[in-house]
């Protein structure tokens, strides 16, 4: 006797998909197999006509974070208690946020503070990347092996400041000397580096030049945070990774230049991975000119139609392993507060829409297979970030984390389809298929448009990366 059976949906597994039953005992999947009406369970859910995929994994979120674009105000993004409600409705069952370590803070303290902030406040499961920024004293890097051993094996760095200097702005950039030093430790101890890669000199010079020339309007951002900057910084980072043996994951790849740099590295069998954002795949720099166009902005910047084509090619075949949001949830007023190249509010609001948008734009419009859809929304992020096989796969023994998509829902999204903040950049978007039920560790947390769990249900999930991921491109 099982606790729950999801019956007859099109179940997507690494071994193919079929109209199977998923039997759940407690928090785990007990078996996946041919439909058997004799199976007994506390509850049986008929999923016929629906698609059942692994619960989404959002690898890139900044909740309860300082909004650095407006340094004279003490603004914060929305916290896990609000934003993870949207994740749950959108079929995302695990997210990764960041513990920022700046000079004056050490790694264990940064992790402990974020863990305390999330405990009892997140609806879905979670973990944190350790973000290292600024002129950190070298002794801090001795704490890396312990953090990896405690279940935090991913370290985020910025190769550039995304904004011009400001006395009240924390430095984010880690110099290439320290990046090299961190890579050596990650390669030795089973860690992976997540990189926000831009060329610091090119971007900062572009700010200076554009301000000097009076071209301050935010619509110029794609010419400040350029394709060339992505090309130079991706290749520079890959050269350091190749020299140290470290595995690298490029966050928010935005341009064809980045996709090609990653493809070349993978052709050399280097363990290099790329993430893109559904915003980058669906919007381009022309959209900055729309009435609420800065809604779509995140740093580095929206690029051009040819870049979007490259992102889709990478998502459909190989080269882009994961989709993320760079979630940075604010009110519409805060999101639209800046209008200049040096004060636009970055980040996106779209973790809730990620699964539905990639389903519509990838599977329905571009012929992405359901197996590939599961990879780029869940499985690959789980493998790269060390959550697999507990998360990211529908298989016996894994956590019963499921997203049920109804492919028959065809409509134009409105504000009422969303549960976070007072707007969504996806209002007005046509979708064909949308998540309708979410299961996390065996509990049906969203069903029939209602939330059935409370903030605090989410758990901190310890992570460990499979050595295969760290040795060669394997996701
Ligand atoms: Zn980010």
PDB file of N, CA and C in Angstrom, residues 10-18 20 22 51-59 91-94 249 312 315-317 320-324 354-360 362-364 367-384 387-388 391-395 401-405 475:
ATOM      1  N   UNK A  10       1.798  11.070 -18.800  1.00  0.00           N
ATOM      2  CA  UNK A  10       2.987  10.803 -19.618  1.00  0.00           C
ATOM      3  C   UNK A  10       4.200  11.147 -18.772  1.00  0.00           C
ATOM      4  N   UNK A  11       4.856  10.118 -18.242  1.00  0.00           N
ATOM      5  CA  UNK A  11       5.928  10.282 -17.264  1.00  0.00           C
ATOM      6  C   UNK A  11       7.264  10.349 -17.994  1.00  0.00           C
ATOM      7  N   UNK A  12       8.052  11.392 -17.687  1.00  0.00           N
ATOM      8  CA  UNK A  12       9.312  11.626 -18.398  1.00  0.00           C
ATOM      9  C   UNK A  12      10.470  11.191 -17.505  1.00  0.00           C
ATOM     10  N   UNK A  13      11.202  10.173 -17.976  1.00  0.00           N
ATOM     11  CA  UNK A  13      12.345   9.651 -17.218  1.00  0.00           C
ATOM     12  C   UNK A  13      13.571   9.616 -18.136  1.00  0.00           C
ATOM     13  N   UNK A  14      14.764   9.383 -17.565  1.00  0.00           N
ATOM     14  CA  UNK A  14      15.960   9.268 -18.417  1.00  0.00           C
ATOM     15  C   UNK A  14      15.888   8.082 -19.374  1.00  0.00           C
ATOM     16  N   UNK A  15      14.984   7.154 -19.113  1.00  0.00           N
ATOM     17  CA  UNK A  15      14.863   5.969 -19.959  1.00  0.00           C
ATOM     18  C   UNK A  15      13.722   6.096 -20.954  1.00  0.00           C
ATOM     19  N   UNK A  16      13.274   7.299 -21.177  1.00  0.00           N
ATOM     20  CA  UNK A  16      12.171   7.516 -22.100  1.00  0.00           C
ATOM     21  C   UNK A  16      10.917   7.929 -21.348  1.00  0.00           C
ATOM     22  N   UNK A  17       9.835   8.104 -22.089  1.00  0.00           N
ATOM     23  CA  UNK A  17       8.601   8.490 -21.422  1.00  0.00           C
ATOM     24  C   UNK A  17       7.476   7.587 -21.872  1.00  0.00           C
ATOM     25  N   UNK A  18       6.493   7.441 -20.999  1.00  0.00           N
ATOM     26  CA  UNK A  18       5.359   6.588 -21.317  1.00  0.00           C
ATOM     27  C   UNK A  18       4.238   6.867 -20.338  1.00  0.00           C
ATOM     28  N   UNK A  20       2.714   5.920 -17.531  1.00  0.00           N
ATOM     29  CA  UNK A  20       3.052   5.047 -16.427  1.00  0.00           C
ATOM     30  C   UNK A  20       2.454   5.548 -15.114  1.00  0.00           C
ATOM     31  N   UNK A  22       3.311   6.415 -11.091  1.00  0.00           N
ATOM     32  CA  UNK A  22       4.373   6.711 -10.135  1.00  0.00           C
ATOM     33  C   UNK A  22       3.796   6.424  -8.749  1.00  0.00           C
ATOM     34  N   UNK A  51       1.333  15.726 -18.515  1.00  0.00           N
ATOM     35  CA  UNK A  51       2.743  15.364 -18.632  1.00  0.00           C
ATOM     36  C   UNK A  51       3.371  15.499 -17.245  1.00  0.00           C
ATOM     37  N   UNK A  52       4.099  14.475 -16.825  1.00  0.00           N
ATOM     38  CA  UNK A  52       4.700  14.489 -15.475  1.00  0.00           C
ATOM     39  C   UNK A  52       6.218  14.516 -15.627  1.00  0.00           C
ATOM     40  N   UNK A  53       6.814  15.602 -15.151  1.00  0.00           N
ATOM     41  CA  UNK A  53       8.272  15.773 -15.258  1.00  0.00           C
ATOM     42  C   UNK A  53       8.849  15.949 -13.852  1.00  0.00           C
ATOM     43  N   UNK A  54      10.181  15.807 -13.716  1.00  0.00           N
ATOM     44  CA  UNK A  54      10.779  16.049 -12.400  1.00  0.00           C
ATOM     45  C   UNK A  54      10.520  17.492 -11.961  1.00  0.00           C
ATOM     46  N   UNK A  55      10.276  17.684 -10.679  1.00  0.00           N
ATOM     47  CA  UNK A  55      10.100  19.043 -10.151  1.00  0.00           C
ATOM     48  C   UNK A  55      11.242  19.935 -10.626  1.00  0.00           C
ATOM     49  N   UNK A  56      10.914  21.161 -10.987  1.00  0.00           N
ATOM     50  CA  UNK A  56      11.919  22.071 -11.541  1.00  0.00           C
ATOM     51  C   UNK A  56      12.989  22.428 -10.515  1.00  0.00           C
ATOM     52  N   UNK A  57      14.191  22.658 -11.012  1.00  0.00           N
ATOM     53  CA  UNK A  57      15.277  23.137 -10.161  1.00  0.00           C
ATOM     54  C   UNK A  57      15.711  24.505 -10.667  1.00  0.00           C
ATOM     55  N   UNK A  58      15.574  25.493  -9.821  1.00  0.00           N
ATOM     56  CA  UNK A  58      15.967  26.871 -10.156  1.00  0.00           C
ATOM     57  C   UNK A  58      17.378  27.088  -9.589  1.00  0.00           C
ATOM     58  N   UNK A  59      18.382  27.102 -10.470  1.00  0.00           N
ATOM     59  CA  UNK A  59      19.746  27.138  -9.942  1.00  0.00           C
ATOM     60  C   UNK A  59      20.266  28.530  -9.610  1.00  0.00           C
ATOM     61  N   UNK A  91       5.815  24.872 -10.537  1.00  0.00           N
ATOM     62  CA  UNK A  91       6.373  23.527 -10.702  1.00  0.00           C
ATOM     63  C   UNK A  91       7.835  23.402 -10.303  1.00  0.00           C
ATOM     64  N   UNK A  92       8.397  24.439  -9.671  1.00  0.00           N
ATOM     65  CA  UNK A  92       9.791  24.371  -9.215  1.00  0.00           C
ATOM     66  C   UNK A  92       9.822  23.943  -7.757  1.00  0.00           C
ATOM     67  N   UNK A  93      10.552  22.865  -7.473  1.00  0.00           N
ATOM     68  CA  UNK A  93      10.533  22.284  -6.131  1.00  0.00           C
ATOM     69  C   UNK A  93      11.825  22.496  -5.353  1.00  0.00           C
ATOM     70  N   UNK A  94      12.878  22.968  -6.024  1.00  0.00           N
ATOM     71  CA  UNK A  94      14.143  23.241  -5.328  1.00  0.00           C
ATOM     72  C   UNK A  94      14.766  24.489  -5.958  1.00  0.00           C
ATOM     73  N   UNK A 249      30.731  26.546 -14.415  1.00  0.00           N
ATOM     74  CA  UNK A 249      29.334  26.699 -14.848  1.00  0.00           C
ATOM     75  C   UNK A 249      29.093  28.184 -15.060  1.00  0.00           C
ATOM     76  N   UNK A 312      18.817  29.128 -28.139  1.00  0.00           N
ATOM     77  CA  UNK A 312      17.868  28.036 -28.405  1.00  0.00           C
ATOM     78  C   UNK A 312      18.578  26.818 -28.997  1.00  0.00           C
ATOM     79  N   UNK A 315      20.090  25.073 -26.143  1.00  0.00           N
ATOM     80  CA  UNK A 315      19.095  24.409 -25.297  1.00  0.00           C
ATOM     81  C   UNK A 315      18.541  23.161 -25.969  1.00  0.00           C
ATOM     82  N   UNK A 316      18.331  23.229 -27.285  1.00  0.00           N
ATOM     83  CA  UNK A 316      17.704  22.109 -27.987  1.00  0.00           C
ATOM     84  C   UNK A 316      18.651  20.943 -28.175  1.00  0.00           C
ATOM     85  N   UNK A 317      19.933  21.226 -28.395  1.00  0.00           N
ATOM     86  CA  UNK A 317      20.846  20.116 -28.683  1.00  0.00           C
ATOM     87  C   UNK A 317      21.843  19.927 -27.549  1.00  0.00           C
ATOM     88  N   UNK A 320      24.070  24.391 -23.894  1.00  0.00           N
ATOM     89  CA  UNK A 320      23.416  25.069 -22.767  1.00  0.00           C
ATOM     90  C   UNK A 320      22.751  23.972 -21.962  1.00  0.00           C
ATOM     91  N   UNK A 321      23.198  23.808 -20.722  1.00  0.00           N
ATOM     92  CA  UNK A 321      22.732  22.677 -19.921  1.00  0.00           C
ATOM     93  C   UNK A 321      21.496  22.986 -19.093  1.00  0.00           C
ATOM     94  N   UNK A 322      21.307  24.249 -18.729  1.00  0.00           N
ATOM     95  CA  UNK A 322      20.251  24.536 -17.749  1.00  0.00           C
ATOM     96  C   UNK A 322      19.601  25.888 -18.023  1.00  0.00           C
ATOM     97  N   UNK A 323      18.337  25.987 -17.613  1.00  0.00           N
ATOM     98  CA  UNK A 323      17.635  27.271 -17.632  1.00  0.00           C
ATOM     99  C   UNK A 323      17.483  27.762 -16.201  1.00  0.00           C
ATOM    100  N   UNK A 324      17.663  29.058 -16.037  1.00  0.00           N
ATOM    101  CA  UNK A 324      17.521  29.686 -14.726  1.00  0.00           C
ATOM    102  C   UNK A 324      16.795  31.006 -14.901  1.00  0.00           C
ATOM    103  N   UNK A 354       9.125  29.899 -15.367  1.00  0.00           N
ATOM    104  CA  UNK A 354      10.211  29.243 -16.103  1.00  0.00           C
ATOM    105  C   UNK A 354       9.784  27.925 -16.745  1.00  0.00           C
ATOM    106  N   UNK A 355       9.175  27.039 -15.985  1.00  0.00           N
ATOM    107  CA  UNK A 355       8.804  25.727 -16.536  1.00  0.00           C
ATOM    108  C   UNK A 355       7.779  25.882 -17.663  1.00  0.00           C
ATOM    109  N   UNK A 356       6.762  26.699 -17.445  1.00  0.00           N
ATOM    110  CA  UNK A 356       5.708  26.871 -18.450  1.00  0.00           C
ATOM    111  C   UNK A 356       6.211  27.548 -19.713  1.00  0.00           C
ATOM    112  N   UNK A 357       7.096  28.534 -19.552  1.00  0.00           N
ATOM    113  CA  UNK A 357       7.621  29.243 -20.731  1.00  0.00           C
ATOM    114  C   UNK A 357       8.532  28.319 -21.544  1.00  0.00           C
ATOM    115  N   UNK A 358       9.420  27.576 -20.872  1.00  0.00           N
ATOM    116  CA  UNK A 358      10.321  26.688 -21.615  1.00  0.00           C
ATOM    117  C   UNK A 358       9.512  25.558 -22.272  1.00  0.00           C
ATOM    118  N   UNK A 359       8.453  25.114 -21.605  1.00  0.00           N
ATOM    119  CA  UNK A 359       7.603  24.092 -22.230  1.00  0.00           C
ATOM    120  C   UNK A 359       6.994  24.646 -23.530  1.00  0.00           C
ATOM    121  N   UNK A 360       6.390  25.817 -23.435  1.00  0.00           N
ATOM    122  CA  UNK A 360       5.737  26.400 -24.608  1.00  0.00           C
ATOM    123  C   UNK A 360       6.741  26.723 -25.713  1.00  0.00           C
ATOM    124  N   UNK A 362       9.999  25.866 -25.985  1.00  0.00           N
ATOM    125  CA  UNK A 362      10.902  24.792 -26.373  1.00  0.00           C
ATOM    126  C   UNK A 362      10.155  23.602 -26.964  1.00  0.00           C
ATOM    127  N   UNK A 363       9.314  22.972 -26.154  1.00  0.00           N
ATOM    128  CA  UNK A 363       8.661  21.724 -26.581  1.00  0.00           C
ATOM    129  C   UNK A 363       7.641  22.000 -27.684  1.00  0.00           C
ATOM    130  N   UNK A 364       6.728  22.946 -27.435  1.00  0.00           N
ATOM    131  CA  UNK A 364       5.624  23.148 -28.379  1.00  0.00           C
ATOM    132  C   UNK A 364       6.097  23.864 -29.643  1.00  0.00           C
ATOM    133  N   UNK A 367      10.097  22.056 -30.974  1.00  0.00           N
ATOM    134  CA  UNK A 367      10.310  20.618 -31.121  1.00  0.00           C
ATOM    135  C   UNK A 367      11.279  20.006 -30.125  1.00  0.00           C
ATOM    136  N   UNK A 368      11.502  20.664 -28.989  1.00  0.00           N
ATOM    137  CA  UNK A 368      12.350  20.071 -27.943  1.00  0.00           C
ATOM    138  C   UNK A 368      11.688  18.786 -27.444  1.00  0.00           C
ATOM    139  N   UNK A 369      12.481  17.723 -27.283  1.00  0.00           N
ATOM    140  CA  UNK A 369      11.891  16.486 -26.752  1.00  0.00           C
ATOM    141  C   UNK A 369      11.550  16.672 -25.280  1.00  0.00           C
ATOM    142  N   UNK A 370      10.618  15.866 -24.787  1.00  0.00           N
ATOM    143  CA  UNK A 370      10.276  15.964 -23.370  1.00  0.00           C
ATOM    144  C   UNK A 370      11.468  15.589 -22.495  1.00  0.00           C
ATOM    145  N   UNK A 371      12.280  14.646 -22.983  1.00  0.00           N
ATOM    146  CA  UNK A 371      13.475  14.272 -22.222  1.00  0.00           C
ATOM    147  C   UNK A 371      14.435  15.451 -22.087  1.00  0.00           C
ATOM    148  N   UNK A 372      14.623  16.177 -23.179  1.00  0.00           N
ATOM    149  CA  UNK A 372      15.501  17.345 -23.137  1.00  0.00           C
ATOM    150  C   UNK A 372      14.901  18.443 -22.244  1.00  0.00           C
ATOM    151  N   UNK A 373      13.573  18.578 -22.306  1.00  0.00           N
ATOM    152  CA  UNK A 373      12.900  19.559 -21.442  1.00  0.00           C
ATOM    153  C   UNK A 373      13.198  19.259 -19.967  1.00  0.00           C
ATOM    154  N   UNK A 374      13.105  17.980 -19.595  1.00  0.00           N
ATOM    155  CA  UNK A 374      13.397  17.619 -18.198  1.00  0.00           C
ATOM    156  C   UNK A 374      14.854  17.922 -17.867  1.00  0.00           C
ATOM    157  N   UNK A 375      15.744  17.671 -18.825  1.00  0.00           N
ATOM    158  CA  UNK A 375      17.171  17.951 -18.571  1.00  0.00           C
ATOM    159  C   UNK A 375      17.411  19.429 -18.306  1.00  0.00           C
ATOM    160  N   UNK A 376      16.882  20.300 -19.170  1.00  0.00           N
ATOM    161  CA  UNK A 376      17.251  21.723 -19.060  1.00  0.00           C
ATOM    162  C   UNK A 376      16.451  22.470 -17.997  1.00  0.00           C
ATOM    163  N   UNK A 377      15.403  21.832 -17.481  1.00  0.00           N
ATOM    164  CA  UNK A 377      14.667  22.492 -16.396  1.00  0.00           C
ATOM    165  C   UNK A 377      14.960  21.887 -15.034  1.00  0.00           C
ATOM    166  N   UNK A 378      15.576  20.691 -15.016  1.00  0.00           N
ATOM    167  CA  UNK A 378      15.736  20.023 -13.717  1.00  0.00           C
ATOM    168  C   UNK A 378      16.965  19.127 -13.627  1.00  0.00           C
ATOM    169  N   UNK A 379      17.022  18.096 -14.496  1.00  0.00           N
ATOM    170  CA  UNK A 379      18.022  17.044 -14.312  1.00  0.00           C
ATOM    171  C   UNK A 379      19.454  17.561 -14.374  1.00  0.00           C
ATOM    172  N   UNK A 380      19.743  18.381 -15.383  1.00  0.00           N
ATOM    173  CA  UNK A 380      21.126  18.855 -15.523  1.00  0.00           C
ATOM    174  C   UNK A 380      21.541  19.738 -14.354  1.00  0.00           C
ATOM    175  N   UNK A 381      20.664  20.625 -13.936  1.00  0.00           N
ATOM    176  CA  UNK A 381      21.003  21.465 -12.773  1.00  0.00           C
ATOM    177  C   UNK A 381      21.235  20.582 -11.552  1.00  0.00           C
ATOM    178  N   UNK A 382      20.405  19.544 -11.397  1.00  0.00           N
ATOM    179  CA  UNK A 382      20.586  18.633 -10.252  1.00  0.00           C
ATOM    180  C   UNK A 382      21.946  17.954 -10.313  1.00  0.00           C
ATOM    181  N   UNK A 383      22.338  17.527 -11.510  1.00  0.00           N
ATOM    182  CA  UNK A 383      23.617  16.821 -11.630  1.00  0.00           C
ATOM    183  C   UNK A 383      24.789  17.780 -11.417  1.00  0.00           C
ATOM    184  N   UNK A 384      24.728  18.936 -12.054  1.00  0.00           N
ATOM    185  CA  UNK A 384      25.856  19.873 -11.973  1.00  0.00           C
ATOM    186  C   UNK A 384      26.011  20.422 -10.554  1.00  0.00           C
ATOM    187  N   UNK A 387      22.769  17.728  -6.590  1.00  0.00           N
ATOM    188  CA  UNK A 387      21.503  17.316  -5.963  1.00  0.00           C
ATOM    189  C   UNK A 387      21.038  15.949  -6.452  1.00  0.00           C
ATOM    190  N   UNK A 388      21.673  15.469  -7.507  1.00  0.00           N
ATOM    191  CA  UNK A 388      21.274  14.226  -8.185  1.00  0.00           C
ATOM    192  C   UNK A 388      21.895  13.024  -7.457  1.00  0.00           C
ATOM    193  N   UNK A 391      17.383  14.567  -6.292  1.00  0.00           N
ATOM    194  CA  UNK A 391      16.502  15.494  -7.015  1.00  0.00           C
ATOM    195  C   UNK A 391      16.764  15.362  -8.513  1.00  0.00           C
ATOM    196  N   UNK A 392      15.815  15.851  -9.311  1.00  0.00           N
ATOM    197  CA  UNK A 392      16.067  16.003 -10.742  1.00  0.00           C
ATOM    198  C   UNK A 392      15.721  14.805 -11.593  1.00  0.00           C
ATOM    199  N   UNK A 393      15.106  13.784 -11.026  1.00  0.00           N
ATOM    200  CA  UNK A 393      14.810  12.594 -11.823  1.00  0.00           C
ATOM    201  C   UNK A 393      13.605  11.867 -11.216  1.00  0.00           C
ATOM    202  N   UNK A 394      12.795  11.296 -12.095  1.00  0.00           N
ATOM    203  CA  UNK A 394      11.680  10.456 -11.648  1.00  0.00           C
ATOM    204  C   UNK A 394      12.181   9.020 -11.669  1.00  0.00           C
ATOM    205  N   UNK A 395      12.555   8.518 -10.496  1.00  0.00           N
ATOM    206  CA  UNK A 395      13.125   7.169 -10.399  1.00  0.00           C
ATOM    207  C   UNK A 395      12.899   6.659  -8.984  1.00  0.00           C
ATOM    208  N   UNK A 401       9.432  14.502  -6.139  1.00  0.00           N
ATOM    209  CA  UNK A 401       9.287  15.908  -6.540  1.00  0.00           C
ATOM    210  C   UNK A 401       8.811  15.915  -7.986  1.00  0.00           C
ATOM    211  N   UNK A 402       7.599  16.381  -8.209  1.00  0.00           N
ATOM    212  CA  UNK A 402       7.008  16.265  -9.537  1.00  0.00           C
ATOM    213  C   UNK A 402       6.325  17.556  -9.950  1.00  0.00           C
ATOM    214  N   UNK A 403       6.366  17.823 -11.247  1.00  0.00           N
ATOM    215  CA  UNK A 403       5.609  18.923 -11.835  1.00  0.00           C
ATOM    216  C   UNK A 403       4.684  18.305 -12.877  1.00  0.00           C
ATOM    217  N   UNK A 404       3.398  18.556 -12.726  1.00  0.00           N
ATOM    218  CA  UNK A 404       2.415  18.024 -13.673  1.00  0.00           C
ATOM    219  C   UNK A 404       1.969  19.176 -14.574  1.00  0.00           C
ATOM    220  N   UNK A 405       2.187  18.988 -15.879  1.00  0.00           N
ATOM    221  CA  UNK A 405       1.863  20.029 -16.862  1.00  0.00           C
ATOM    222  C   UNK A 405       0.627  19.614 -17.641  1.00  0.00           C
ATOM    223  N   UNK A 475      26.735  16.799 -18.595  1.00  0.00           N
ATOM    224  CA  UNK A 475      25.323  17.197 -18.430  1.00  0.00           C
ATOM    225  C   UNK A 475      25.023  18.282 -19.450  1.00  0.00           C
TER     226      UNK A 475
END
